[in-house]
Amino acid sequence: MKHFPPFLAGVVTAFAAIGDAHTAFTTLFINDVSQGDGTCVRMSMDPQTCTYPIAGVDSNDMACGAGGSQPVAFTCPVPAGGKLTFEWRTWPDAEQPGSIDISHKGPCAVYAKQVQDMAADSAAGPGWIKLWDEGYDDSSGKWCTEKLIDNNGLLSFDIPKSLPAGYWLFRPELLALHNADKGDPQFYTGCAQIYIEGGNTAALKVPAGYSVSIPAYVQATEPGLTFNIYSPVFPYPMPGPKVYEPTGSVSTSSSKAQTQAEGLVPSNYLIKNANWVGLEVADYSTEAGCWESSSACFDQAQKCYDSAPPTGGANCHVWEDKCDGISAACNAGDFKGPPNKGEKLQSKDPATLSGIPDAANAGSSKKLRTRRGRAIASGFS
C-alpha cells in the first residue's frame, strides 16, 4: 500500500542545527487573526539555514530573505488600513519558544513595495518605501528587538489607509548589532504577500529620496551598521531612508475599483499547510474508483510535504490520515465515498498567541504631522 514517510526525514537533526538564537519571520496575522504558519510568507525553504542572517548587504536576499525571490501560492487580502502582525521565531516550527536572543539588540523596520504581478515582478530592485522604524527607545531603555522579545516575537503595524489598493510585498526587518562593531551587522527579513482591498485607487506619488532599491539602500560602513551597542553614543542613527508617510486624499472611484484575481486561498479546501491546500477527492462507487481516489489523495499529501516550509508539515500529516482512512475503506470493501465527504479537517498549527500587541505605528501619523508643522514654523521664524 502506498504510504509516505514522515515530513522531511531527519527534520529533528535539521532543526537542532538552527536552535542558535537566530530568527525567521514565519507567520502573518491580519487584524489579529493568524493566517496559518507560512501562509502568504516568503521565507527560506532550508530548515538548516532559514534562521541565518542575510549573507551581505549587497545580496539580493536583502529584499525578501534567502529564497524570497520565489513567490508563494497565496496572497492574503487585507482591508485598507488593516493591521498586520509579523511573528518571528528562533524555531520556525515552534518546537521550542523564543523569538530572538536577548543579545541580538538592534532596530526594526517595515518596508513595502507595490507590484503588478506577484508571480513575475522582482522583489529585489527599486520601488521600496520605508513605512515605519524604531531603534533605541530612550523612555523604556530598550532596543526594538528587546520589545519584540517582550511581545513574544510579535511586531504589529497598521497599513496606511492612503496606500493604493492592489498587490504588495510587506517586508519586516530586524537588524542585530551585537557584532556590528566587528564588521558583522546581521539583517533578518522576509516578505508577506498582501493584497490591499478597497483602498486608494490613485497612484502613489513618492517624493525623491523616499523610494529606494533593495539591495543598495544601506551601506556596510554607514554608522547605523557599525554602531557599538557596548559603548553606545546616542541617538542611534537609523539606517536606510527616512520613513515615508503617504498623504493626500483617498480616491475610491468605483469605476476604477480593483479586485484580487490571483493568489486567493480556495474556499472549498479541507485543510491548509502554509501555501498548500487539500481538496476533496472525487466521488466513487466502485473498487477501482476507491483506489483511484486513494492514490489521488496520497498524491496531494506528497505535494504538501514537498512544499512545506521550515514551519513544518503538521497539517500534511492530518491530510495523510484522511488518505489512510480512504485506503482502509477500500481494503474493507466499502467502495462508496469518500468518507466524511467535504468535512473540514482539524488544523494542527501551533496555538494562536494571546496578547497580540498594538500597532507600533499607531499614532505615528499625528507625530509626523506635528514634526512637519514645527519644521514649517521654524522656517518662517
PDB file of N, CA and C in Angstrom, residues 173-268:
ATOM      1  N   GLU A 173      11.789  43.947   9.006  1.00  0.00           N
ATOM      2  CA  GLU A 173      13.256  43.836   9.054  1.00  0.00           C
ATOM      3  C   GLU A 173      13.758  43.995  10.482  1.00  0.00           C
ATOM      4  N   LEU A 174      14.652  43.102  10.876  1.00  0.00           N
ATOM      5  CA  LEU A 174      15.377  43.231  12.139  1.00  0.00           C
ATOM      6  C   LEU A 174      16.852  43.375  11.817  1.00  0.00           C
ATOM      7  N   LEU A 175      17.544  44.198  12.592  1.00  0.00           N
ATOM      8  CA  LEU A 175      18.996  44.348  12.456  1.00  0.00           C
ATOM      9  C   LEU A 175      19.627  44.120  13.828  1.00  0.00           C
ATOM     10  N   ALA A 176      20.375  43.040  13.959  1.00  0.00           N
ATOM     11  CA  ALA A 176      21.061  42.713  15.215  1.00  0.00           C
ATOM     12  C   ALA A 176      22.457  43.317  15.190  1.00  0.00           C
ATOM     13  N   LEU A 177      22.786  44.075  16.244  1.00  0.00           N
ATOM     14  CA  LEU A 177      24.032  44.846  16.276  1.00  0.00           C
ATOM     15  C   LEU A 177      25.070  44.283  17.234  1.00  0.00           C
ATOM     16  N   HIS A 178      24.878  43.044  17.720  1.00  0.00           N
ATOM     17  CA  HIS A 178      25.790  42.516  18.732  1.00  0.00           C
ATOM     18  C   HIS A 178      27.211  42.320  18.210  1.00  0.00           C
ATOM     19  N   ASN A 179      27.363  42.192  16.893  1.00  0.00           N
ATOM     20  CA  ASN A 179      28.702  42.088  16.296  1.00  0.00           C
ATOM     21  C   ASN A 179      28.976  43.223  15.317  1.00  0.00           C
ATOM     22  N   ALA A 180      28.165  44.254  15.339  1.00  0.00           N
ATOM     23  CA  ALA A 180      28.323  45.343  14.375  1.00  0.00           C
ATOM     24  C   ALA A 180      29.660  46.042  14.519  1.00  0.00           C
ATOM     25  N   ASP A 181      30.152  46.167  15.750  1.00  0.00           N
ATOM     26  CA  ASP A 181      31.437  46.837  15.958  1.00  0.00           C
ATOM     27  C   ASP A 181      32.601  46.025  15.406  1.00  0.00           C
ATOM     28  N   LYS A 182      32.342  44.776  15.066  1.00  0.00           N
ATOM     29  CA  LYS A 182      33.361  43.903  14.472  1.00  0.00           C
ATOM     30  C   LYS A 182      33.134  43.730  12.964  1.00  0.00           C
ATOM     31  N   GLY A 183      32.253  44.562  12.393  1.00  0.00           N
ATOM     32  CA  GLY A 183      32.000  44.500  10.961  1.00  0.00           C
ATOM     33  C   GLY A 183      30.985  43.459  10.549  1.00  0.00           C
ATOM     34  N   ASP A 184      30.129  43.031  11.494  1.00  0.00           N
ATOM     35  CA  ASP A 184      29.165  41.970  11.185  1.00  0.00           C
ATOM     36  C   ASP A 184      27.759  42.356  11.627  1.00  0.00           C
ATOM     37  N   PRO A 185      27.144  43.374  10.983  1.00  0.00           N
ATOM     38  CA  PRO A 185      25.728  43.650  11.270  1.00  0.00           C
ATOM     39  C   PRO A 185      24.884  42.531  10.682  1.00  0.00           C
ATOM     40  N   GLN A 186      23.863  42.086  11.414  1.00  0.00           N
ATOM     41  CA  GLN A 186      23.096  40.918  10.981  1.00  0.00           C
ATOM     42  C   GLN A 186      21.641  41.303  10.698  1.00  0.00           C
ATOM     43  N   PHE A 187      21.288  41.231   9.416  1.00  0.00           N
ATOM     44  CA  PHE A 187      19.920  41.533   8.987  1.00  0.00           C
ATOM     45  C   PHE A 187      19.098  40.247   8.903  1.00  0.00           C
ATOM     46  N   TYR A 188      17.845  40.364   9.340  1.00  0.00           N
ATOM     47  CA  TYR A 188      16.870  39.282   9.220  1.00  0.00           C
ATOM     48  C   TYR A 188      15.620  39.869   8.571  1.00  0.00           C
ATOM     49  N   THR A 189      15.099  39.174   7.579  1.00  0.00           N
ATOM     50  CA  THR A 189      13.915  39.688   6.898  1.00  0.00           C
ATOM     51  C   THR A 189      13.164  38.561   6.209  1.00  0.00           C
ATOM     52  N   GLY A 190      12.036  38.898   5.673  1.00  0.00           N
ATOM     53  CA  GLY A 190      11.184  38.015   4.890  1.00  0.00           C
ATOM     54  C   GLY A 190      10.099  38.908   4.317  1.00  0.00           C
ATOM     55  N   CYS A 191       9.196  38.368   3.541  1.00  0.00           N
ATOM     56  CA  CYS A 191       8.146  39.196   2.952  1.00  0.00           C
ATOM     57  C   CYS A 191       6.792  38.511   3.050  1.00  0.00           C
ATOM     58  N   ALA A 192       5.771  39.317   3.280  1.00  0.00           N
ATOM     59  CA  ALA A 192       4.390  38.854   3.241  1.00  0.00           C
ATOM     60  C   ALA A 192       3.758  39.333   1.940  1.00  0.00           C
ATOM     61  N   GLN A 193       3.110  38.412   1.228  1.00  0.00           N
ATOM     62  CA  GLN A 193       2.381  38.763   0.018  1.00  0.00           C
ATOM     63  C   GLN A 193       0.979  39.221   0.414  1.00  0.00           C
ATOM     64  N   ILE A 194       0.664  40.468   0.085  1.00  0.00           N
ATOM     65  CA  ILE A 194      -0.561  41.112   0.554  1.00  0.00           C
ATOM     66  C   ILE A 194      -1.327  41.712  -0.622  1.00  0.00           C
ATOM     67  N   TYR A 195      -2.641  41.623  -0.539  1.00  0.00           N
ATOM     68  CA  TYR A 195      -3.492  42.377  -1.467  1.00  0.00           C
ATOM     69  C   TYR A 195      -4.323  43.352  -0.643  1.00  0.00           C
ATOM     70  N   ILE A 196      -4.133  44.643  -0.864  1.00  0.00           N
ATOM     71  CA  ILE A 196      -4.912  45.661  -0.155  1.00  0.00           C
ATOM     72  C   ILE A 196      -6.243  45.842  -0.867  1.00  0.00           C
ATOM     73  N   GLU A 197      -7.317  45.608  -0.124  1.00  0.00           N
ATOM     74  CA  GLU A 197      -8.661  45.674  -0.693  1.00  0.00           C
ATOM     75  C   GLU A 197      -9.277  47.053  -0.480  1.00  0.00           C
ATOM     76  N   GLY A 198     -10.036  47.497  -1.453  1.00  0.00           N
ATOM     77  CA  GLY A 198     -10.892  48.663  -1.293  1.00  0.00           C
ATOM     78  C   GLY A 198     -10.183  49.912  -0.835  1.00  0.00           C
ATOM     79  N   GLY A 199      -8.913  50.017  -1.137  1.00  0.00           N
ATOM     80  CA  GLY A 199      -8.155  51.180  -0.703  1.00  0.00           C
ATOM     81  C   GLY A 199      -8.134  52.278  -1.742  1.00  0.00           C
ATOM     82  N   ASN A 200      -7.148  53.114  -1.631  1.00  0.00           N
ATOM     83  CA  ASN A 200      -6.963  54.223  -2.541  1.00  0.00           C
ATOM     84  C   ASN A 200      -6.742  53.706  -3.960  1.00  0.00           C
ATOM     85  N   THR A 201      -7.423  54.285  -4.927  1.00  0.00           N
ATOM     86  CA  THR A 201      -7.224  53.882  -6.314  1.00  0.00           C
ATOM     87  C   THR A 201      -6.296  54.832  -7.062  1.00  0.00           C
ATOM     88  N   ALA A 202      -5.913  55.916  -6.403  1.00  0.00           N
ATOM     89  CA  ALA A 202      -4.986  56.858  -7.026  1.00  0.00           C
ATOM     90  C   ALA A 202      -3.566  56.313  -6.942  1.00  0.00           C
ATOM     91  N   ALA A 203      -2.770  56.616  -7.943  1.00  0.00           N
ATOM     92  CA  ALA A 203      -1.379  56.162  -7.946  1.00  0.00           C
ATOM     93  C   ALA A 203      -0.603  56.814  -6.817  1.00  0.00           C
ATOM     94  N   LEU A 204       0.323  56.064  -6.254  1.00  0.00           N
ATOM     95  CA  LEU A 204       1.140  56.573  -5.158  1.00  0.00           C
ATOM     96  C   LEU A 204       2.286  57.395  -5.726  1.00  0.00           C
ATOM     97  N   LYS A 205       2.399  58.622  -5.279  1.00  0.00           N
ATOM     98  CA  LYS A 205       3.463  59.513  -5.735  1.00  0.00           C
ATOM     99  C   LYS A 205       4.461  59.699  -4.592  1.00  0.00           C
ATOM    100  N   VAL A 206       5.597  59.008  -4.692  1.00  0.00           N
ATOM    101  CA  VAL A 206       6.588  59.012  -3.629  1.00  0.00           C
ATOM    102  C   VAL A 206       7.651  60.055  -3.954  1.00  0.00           C
ATOM    103  N   PRO A 207       7.896  61.004  -3.054  1.00  0.00           N
ATOM    104  CA  PRO A 207       8.919  62.023  -3.303  1.00  0.00           C
ATOM    105  C   PRO A 207      10.310  61.407  -3.461  1.00  0.00           C
ATOM    106  N   ALA A 208      11.147  62.089  -4.186  1.00  0.00           N
ATOM    107  CA  ALA A 208      12.522  61.634  -4.377  1.00  0.00           C
ATOM    108  C   ALA A 208      13.207  61.473  -3.028  1.00  0.00           C
ATOM    109  N   GLY A 209      13.967  60.412  -2.893  1.00  0.00           N
ATOM    110  CA  GLY A 209      14.685  60.153  -1.660  1.00  0.00           C
ATOM    111  C   GLY A 209      13.982  59.195  -0.730  1.00  0.00           C
ATOM    112  N   TYR A 210      12.687  58.975  -0.944  1.00  0.00           N
ATOM    113  CA  TYR A 210      11.937  58.051  -0.093  1.00  0.00           C
ATOM    114  C   TYR A 210      11.809  56.664  -0.721  1.00  0.00           C
ATOM    115  N   SER A 211      11.865  56.592  -2.035  1.00  0.00           N
ATOM    116  CA  SER A 211      11.789  55.306  -2.729  1.00  0.00           C
ATOM    117  C   SER A 211      13.211  54.811  -2.973  1.00  0.00           C
ATOM    118  N   VAL A 212      13.476  53.567  -2.551  1.00  0.00           N
ATOM    119  CA  VAL A 212      14.841  53.046  -2.609  1.00  0.00           C
ATOM    120  C   VAL A 212      14.867  51.670  -3.272  1.00  0.00           C
ATOM    121  N   SER A 213      16.080  51.266  -3.612  1.00  0.00           N
ATOM    122  CA  SER A 213      16.311  49.937  -4.139  1.00  0.00           C
ATOM    123  C   SER A 213      16.855  49.047  -3.035  1.00  0.00           C
ATOM    124  N   ILE A 214      16.341  47.835  -2.961  1.00  0.00           N
ATOM    125  CA  ILE A 214      16.878  46.832  -2.036  1.00  0.00           C
ATOM    126  C   ILE A 214      17.326  45.638  -2.868  1.00  0.00           C
ATOM    127  N   PRO A 215      18.640  45.303  -2.826  1.00  0.00           N
ATOM    128  CA  PRO A 215      19.711  45.903  -2.034  1.00  0.00           C
ATOM    129  C   PRO A 215      20.112  47.291  -2.558  1.00  0.00           C
ATOM    130  N   ALA A 216      21.067  47.905  -1.851  1.00  0.00           N
ATOM    131  CA  ALA A 216      21.658  49.217  -2.142  1.00  0.00           C
ATOM    132  C   ALA A 216      21.067  50.324  -1.286  1.00  0.00           C
ATOM    133  N   TYR A 217      20.100  50.003  -0.411  1.00  0.00           N
ATOM    134  CA  TYR A 217      19.504  51.039   0.435  1.00  0.00           C
ATOM    135  C   TYR A 217      20.316  51.313   1.694  1.00  0.00           C
ATOM    136  N   VAL A 218      21.238  50.423   2.023  1.00  0.00           N
ATOM    137  CA  VAL A 218      22.159  50.637   3.141  1.00  0.00           C
ATOM    138  C   VAL A 218      23.563  50.259   2.676  1.00  0.00           C
ATOM    139  N   GLN A 219      24.568  50.826   3.363  1.00  0.00           N
ATOM    140  CA  GLN A 219      25.969  50.522   3.087  1.00  0.00           C
ATOM    141  C   GLN A 219      26.606  49.935   4.336  1.00  0.00           C
ATOM    142  N   ALA A 220      27.484  48.978   4.137  1.00  0.00           N
ATOM    143  CA  ALA A 220      28.078  48.256   5.270  1.00  0.00           C
ATOM    144  C   ALA A 220      28.845  49.151   6.219  1.00  0.00           C
ATOM    145  N   THR A 221      29.306  50.298   5.722  1.00  0.00           N
ATOM    146  CA  THR A 221      30.141  51.176   6.552  1.00  0.00           C
ATOM    147  C   THR A 221      29.374  52.337   7.176  1.00  0.00           C
ATOM    148  N   GLU A 222      28.075  52.439   6.937  1.00  0.00           N
ATOM    149  CA  GLU A 222      27.342  53.578   7.496  1.00  0.00           C
ATOM    150  C   GLU A 222      27.178  53.414   9.008  1.00  0.00           C
ATOM    151  N   PRO A 223      27.025  54.520   9.726  1.00  0.00           N
ATOM    152  CA  PRO A 223      27.049  54.484  11.193  1.00  0.00           C
ATOM    153  C   PRO A 223      26.028  53.547  11.826  1.00  0.00           C
ATOM    154  N   GLY A 224      24.850  53.410  11.234  1.00  0.00           N
ATOM    155  CA  GLY A 224      23.826  52.539  11.807  1.00  0.00           C
ATOM    156  C   GLY A 224      24.176  51.068  11.743  1.00  0.00           C
ATOM    157  N   LEU A 225      25.141  50.714  10.885  1.00  0.00           N
ATOM    158  CA  LEU A 225      25.545  49.318  10.739  1.00  0.00           C
ATOM    159  C   LEU A 225      26.858  49.002  11.436  1.00  0.00           C
ATOM    160  N   THR A 226      27.520  50.027  11.958  1.00  0.00           N
ATOM    161  CA  THR A 226      28.780  49.813  12.682  1.00  0.00           C
ATOM    162  C   THR A 226      28.652  50.243  14.141  1.00  0.00           C
ATOM    163  N   PHE A 227      27.443  50.550  14.557  1.00  0.00           N
ATOM    164  CA  PHE A 227      27.177  51.088  15.893  1.00  0.00           C
ATOM    165  C   PHE A 227      27.602  50.094  16.985  1.00  0.00           C
ATOM    166  N   ASN A 228      28.297  50.627  17.994  1.00  0.00           N
ATOM    167  CA  ASN A 228      28.773  49.795  19.102  1.00  0.00           C
ATOM    168  C   ASN A 228      27.753  49.850  20.239  1.00  0.00           C
ATOM    169  N   ILE A 229      27.011  48.756  20.425  1.00  0.00           N
ATOM    170  CA  ILE A 229      25.978  48.747  21.470  1.00  0.00           C
ATOM    171  C   ILE A 229      26.578  48.596  22.867  1.00  0.00           C
ATOM    172  N   TYR A 230      27.857  48.274  22.943  1.00  0.00           N
ATOM    173  CA  TYR A 230      28.511  48.076  24.246  1.00  0.00           C
ATOM    174  C   TYR A 230      29.086  49.386  24.788  1.00  0.00           C
ATOM    175  N   SER A 231      29.357  50.326  23.883  1.00  0.00           N
ATOM    176  CA  SER A 231      29.776  51.683  24.268  1.00  0.00           C
ATOM    177  C   SER A 231      28.988  52.663  23.418  1.00  0.00           C
ATOM    178  N   PRO A 232      27.677  52.690  23.611  1.00  0.00           N
ATOM    179  CA  PRO A 232      26.820  53.437  22.684  1.00  0.00           C
ATOM    180  C   PRO A 232      26.916  54.952  22.853  1.00  0.00           C
ATOM    181  N   VAL A 233      26.822  55.642  21.747  1.00  0.00           N
ATOM    182  CA  VAL A 233      26.706  57.100  21.732  1.00  0.00           C
ATOM    183  C   VAL A 233      25.391  57.412  21.023  1.00  0.00           C
ATOM    184  N   PHE A 234      24.388  57.748  21.805  1.00  0.00           N
ATOM    185  CA  PHE A 234      23.066  58.007  21.257  1.00  0.00           C
ATOM    186  C   PHE A 234      22.930  59.471  20.847  1.00  0.00           C
ATOM    187  N   PRO A 235      22.018  59.801  19.937  1.00  0.00           N
ATOM    188  CA  PRO A 235      20.973  58.930  19.393  1.00  0.00           C
ATOM    189  C   PRO A 235      21.525  57.965  18.342  1.00  0.00           C
ATOM    190  N   TYR A 236      20.850  56.838  18.221  1.00  0.00           N
ATOM    191  CA  TYR A 236      21.245  55.838  17.237  1.00  0.00           C
ATOM    192  C   TYR A 236      20.871  56.318  15.839  1.00  0.00           C
ATOM    193  N   PRO A 237      21.794  56.259  14.889  1.00  0.00           N
ATOM    194  CA  PRO A 237      21.491  56.704  13.510  1.00  0.00           C
ATOM    195  C   PRO A 237      20.788  55.600  12.718  1.00  0.00           C
ATOM    196  N   MET A 238      19.492  55.727  12.513  1.00  0.00           N
ATOM    197  CA  MET A 238      18.727  54.694  11.813  1.00  0.00           C
ATOM    198  C   MET A 238      19.244  54.518  10.386  1.00  0.00           C
ATOM    199  N   PRO A 239      19.494  53.287   9.987  1.00  0.00           N
ATOM    200  CA  PRO A 239      19.937  53.053   8.610  1.00  0.00           C
ATOM    201  C   PRO A 239      18.781  53.125   7.620  1.00  0.00           C
ATOM    202  N   GLY A 240      19.140  53.294   6.345  1.00  0.00           N
ATOM    203  CA  GLY A 240      18.122  53.316   5.318  1.00  0.00           C
ATOM    204  C   GLY A 240      17.494  54.678   5.134  1.00  0.00           C
ATOM    205  N   PRO A 241      16.467  54.765   4.297  1.00  0.00           N
ATOM    206  CA  PRO A 241      15.810  56.040   4.011  1.00  0.00           C
ATOM    207  C   PRO A 241      14.954  56.506   5.186  1.00  0.00           C
ATOM    208  N   LYS A 242      14.464  57.718   5.066  1.00  0.00           N
ATOM    209  CA  LYS A 242      13.521  58.232   6.041  1.00  0.00           C
ATOM    210  C   LYS A 242      12.180  57.514   5.880  1.00  0.00           C
ATOM    211  N   VAL A 243      11.417  57.507   6.960  1.00  0.00           N
ATOM    212  CA  VAL A 243      10.075  56.919   6.902  1.00  0.00           C
ATOM    213  C   VAL A 243       9.187  57.772   6.011  1.00  0.00           C
ATOM    214  N   TYR A 244       8.488  57.096   5.117  1.00  0.00           N
ATOM    215  CA  TYR A 244       7.560  57.795   4.231  1.00  0.00           C
ATOM    216  C   TYR A 244       6.137  57.605   4.736  1.00  0.00           C
ATOM    217  N   GLU A 245       5.431  58.711   4.899  1.00  0.00           N
ATOM    218  CA  GLU A 245       4.022  58.647   5.293  1.00  0.00           C
ATOM    219  C   GLU A 245       3.157  59.080   4.121  1.00  0.00           C
ATOM    220  N   PRO A 246       2.440  58.148   3.515  1.00  0.00           N
ATOM    221  CA  PRO A 246       1.566  58.530   2.403  1.00  0.00           C
ATOM    222  C   PRO A 246       0.546  59.565   2.853  1.00  0.00           C
ATOM    223  N   THR A 247       0.380  60.600   2.052  1.00  0.00           N
ATOM    224  CA  THR A 247      -0.553  61.673   2.395  1.00  0.00           C
ATOM    225  C   THR A 247      -1.452  61.949   1.201  1.00  0.00           C
ATOM    226  N   GLY A 248      -2.378  62.841   1.407  1.00  0.00           N
ATOM    227  CA  GLY A 248      -3.273  63.227   0.325  1.00  0.00           C
ATOM    228  C   GLY A 248      -4.625  62.569   0.473  1.00  0.00           C
ATOM    229  N   SER A 249      -5.562  63.001  -0.373  1.00  0.00           N
ATOM    230  CA  SER A 249      -6.920  62.473  -0.317  1.00  0.00           C
ATOM    231  C   SER A 249      -6.938  61.047  -0.829  1.00  0.00           C
ATOM    232  N   VAL A 250      -7.904  60.286  -0.336  1.00  0.00           N
ATOM    233  CA  VAL A 250      -8.054  58.891  -0.726  1.00  0.00           C
ATOM    234  C   VAL A 250      -9.152  58.787  -1.772  1.00  0.00           C
ATOM    235  N   SER A 251      -8.771  58.364  -2.975  1.00  0.00           N
ATOM    236  CA  SER A 251      -9.739  58.193  -4.054  1.00  0.00           C
ATOM    237  C   SER A 251     -10.191  56.747  -4.098  1.00  0.00           C
ATOM    238  N   THR A 252     -11.509  56.538  -4.103  1.00  0.00           N
ATOM    239  CA  THR A 252     -12.059  55.182  -4.165  1.00  0.00           C
ATOM    240  C   THR A 252     -13.120  55.102  -5.254  1.00  0.00           C
ATOM    241  N   SER A 253     -12.803  55.662  -6.383  1.00  0.00           N
ATOM    242  CA  SER A 253     -13.742  55.668  -7.510  1.00  0.00           C
ATOM    243  C   SER A 253     -14.163  54.254  -7.871  1.00  0.00           C
ATOM    244  N   SER A 254     -15.473  54.026  -7.892  1.00  0.00           N
ATOM    245  CA  SER A 254     -15.973  52.685  -8.182  1.00  0.00           C
ATOM    246  C   SER A 254     -15.613  52.242  -9.595  1.00  0.00           C
ATOM    247  N   SER A 255     -15.463  53.213 -10.512  1.00  0.00           N
ATOM    248  CA  SER A 255     -15.125  52.854 -11.885  1.00  0.00           C
ATOM    249  C   SER A 255     -13.721  52.281 -11.994  1.00  0.00           C
ATOM    250  N   LYS A 256     -12.885  52.541 -10.992  1.00  0.00           N
ATOM    251  CA  LYS A 256     -11.521  52.049 -11.013  1.00  0.00           C
ATOM    252  C   LYS A 256     -11.275  50.993  -9.935  1.00  0.00           C
ATOM    253  N   ALA A 257     -12.338  50.531  -9.312  1.00  0.00           N
ATOM    254  CA  ALA A 257     -12.174  49.588  -8.208  1.00  0.00           C
ATOM    255  C   ALA A 257     -11.449  48.331  -8.675  1.00  0.00           C
ATOM    256  N   GLN A 258     -10.525  47.850  -7.836  1.00  0.00           N
ATOM    257  CA  GLN A 258      -9.755  46.662  -8.152  1.00  0.00           C
ATOM    258  C   GLN A 258     -10.202  45.507  -7.267  1.00  0.00           C
ATOM    259  N   THR A 259     -10.105  44.314  -7.793  1.00  0.00           N
ATOM    260  CA  THR A 259     -10.390  43.119  -7.013  1.00  0.00           C
ATOM    261  C   THR A 259      -9.250  42.132  -7.197  1.00  0.00           C
ATOM    262  N   GLN A 260      -9.032  41.322  -6.195  1.00  0.00           N
ATOM    263  CA  GLN A 260      -7.943  40.355  -6.252  1.00  0.00           C
ATOM    264  C   GLN A 260      -8.294  39.230  -7.214  1.00  0.00           C
ATOM    265  N   ALA A 261      -7.398  38.982  -8.157  1.00  0.00           N
ATOM    266  CA  ALA A 261      -7.644  37.961  -9.168  1.00  0.00           C
ATOM    267  C   ALA A 261      -6.772  36.733  -8.983  1.00  0.00           C
ATOM    268  N   GLU A 262      -5.643  36.869  -8.284  1.00  0.00           N
ATOM    269  CA  GLU A 262      -4.699  35.774  -8.144  1.00  0.00           C
ATOM    270  C   GLU A 262      -4.325  35.575  -6.679  1.00  0.00           C
ATOM    271  N   GLY A 263      -4.014  34.329  -6.324  1.00  0.00           N
ATOM    272  CA  GLY A 263      -3.437  34.058  -5.016  1.00  0.00           C
ATOM    273  C   GLY A 263      -4.418  33.866  -3.878  1.00  0.00           C
ATOM    274  N   LEU A 264      -5.699  33.790  -4.159  1.00  0.00           N
ATOM    275  CA  LEU A 264      -6.682  33.578  -3.095  1.00  0.00           C
ATOM    276  C   LEU A 264      -6.675  32.117  -2.638  1.00  0.00           C
ATOM    277  N   VAL A 265      -6.858  31.902  -1.343  1.00  0.00           N
ATOM    278  CA  VAL A 265      -6.993  30.546  -0.820  1.00  0.00           C
ATOM    279  C   VAL A 265      -8.354  30.008  -1.236  1.00  0.00           C
ATOM    280  N   PRO A 266      -8.430  28.829  -1.866  1.00  0.00           N
ATOM    281  CA  PRO A 266      -9.733  28.288  -2.290  1.00  0.00           C
ATOM    282  C   PRO A 266     -10.681  28.132  -1.099  1.00  0.00           C
ATOM    283  N   SER A 267     -11.925  28.500  -1.304  1.00  0.00           N
ATOM    284  CA  SER A 267     -12.894  28.437  -0.205  1.00  0.00           C
ATOM    285  C   SER A 267     -13.288  27.011   0.137  1.00  0.00           C
ATOM    286  N   ASN A 268     -13.060  26.077  -0.782  1.00  0.00           N
ATOM    287  CA  ASN A 268     -13.505  24.698  -0.564  1.00  0.00           C
ATOM    288  C   ASN A 268     -12.389  23.773  -0.057  1.00  0.00           C
TER     289      ASN A 268
END
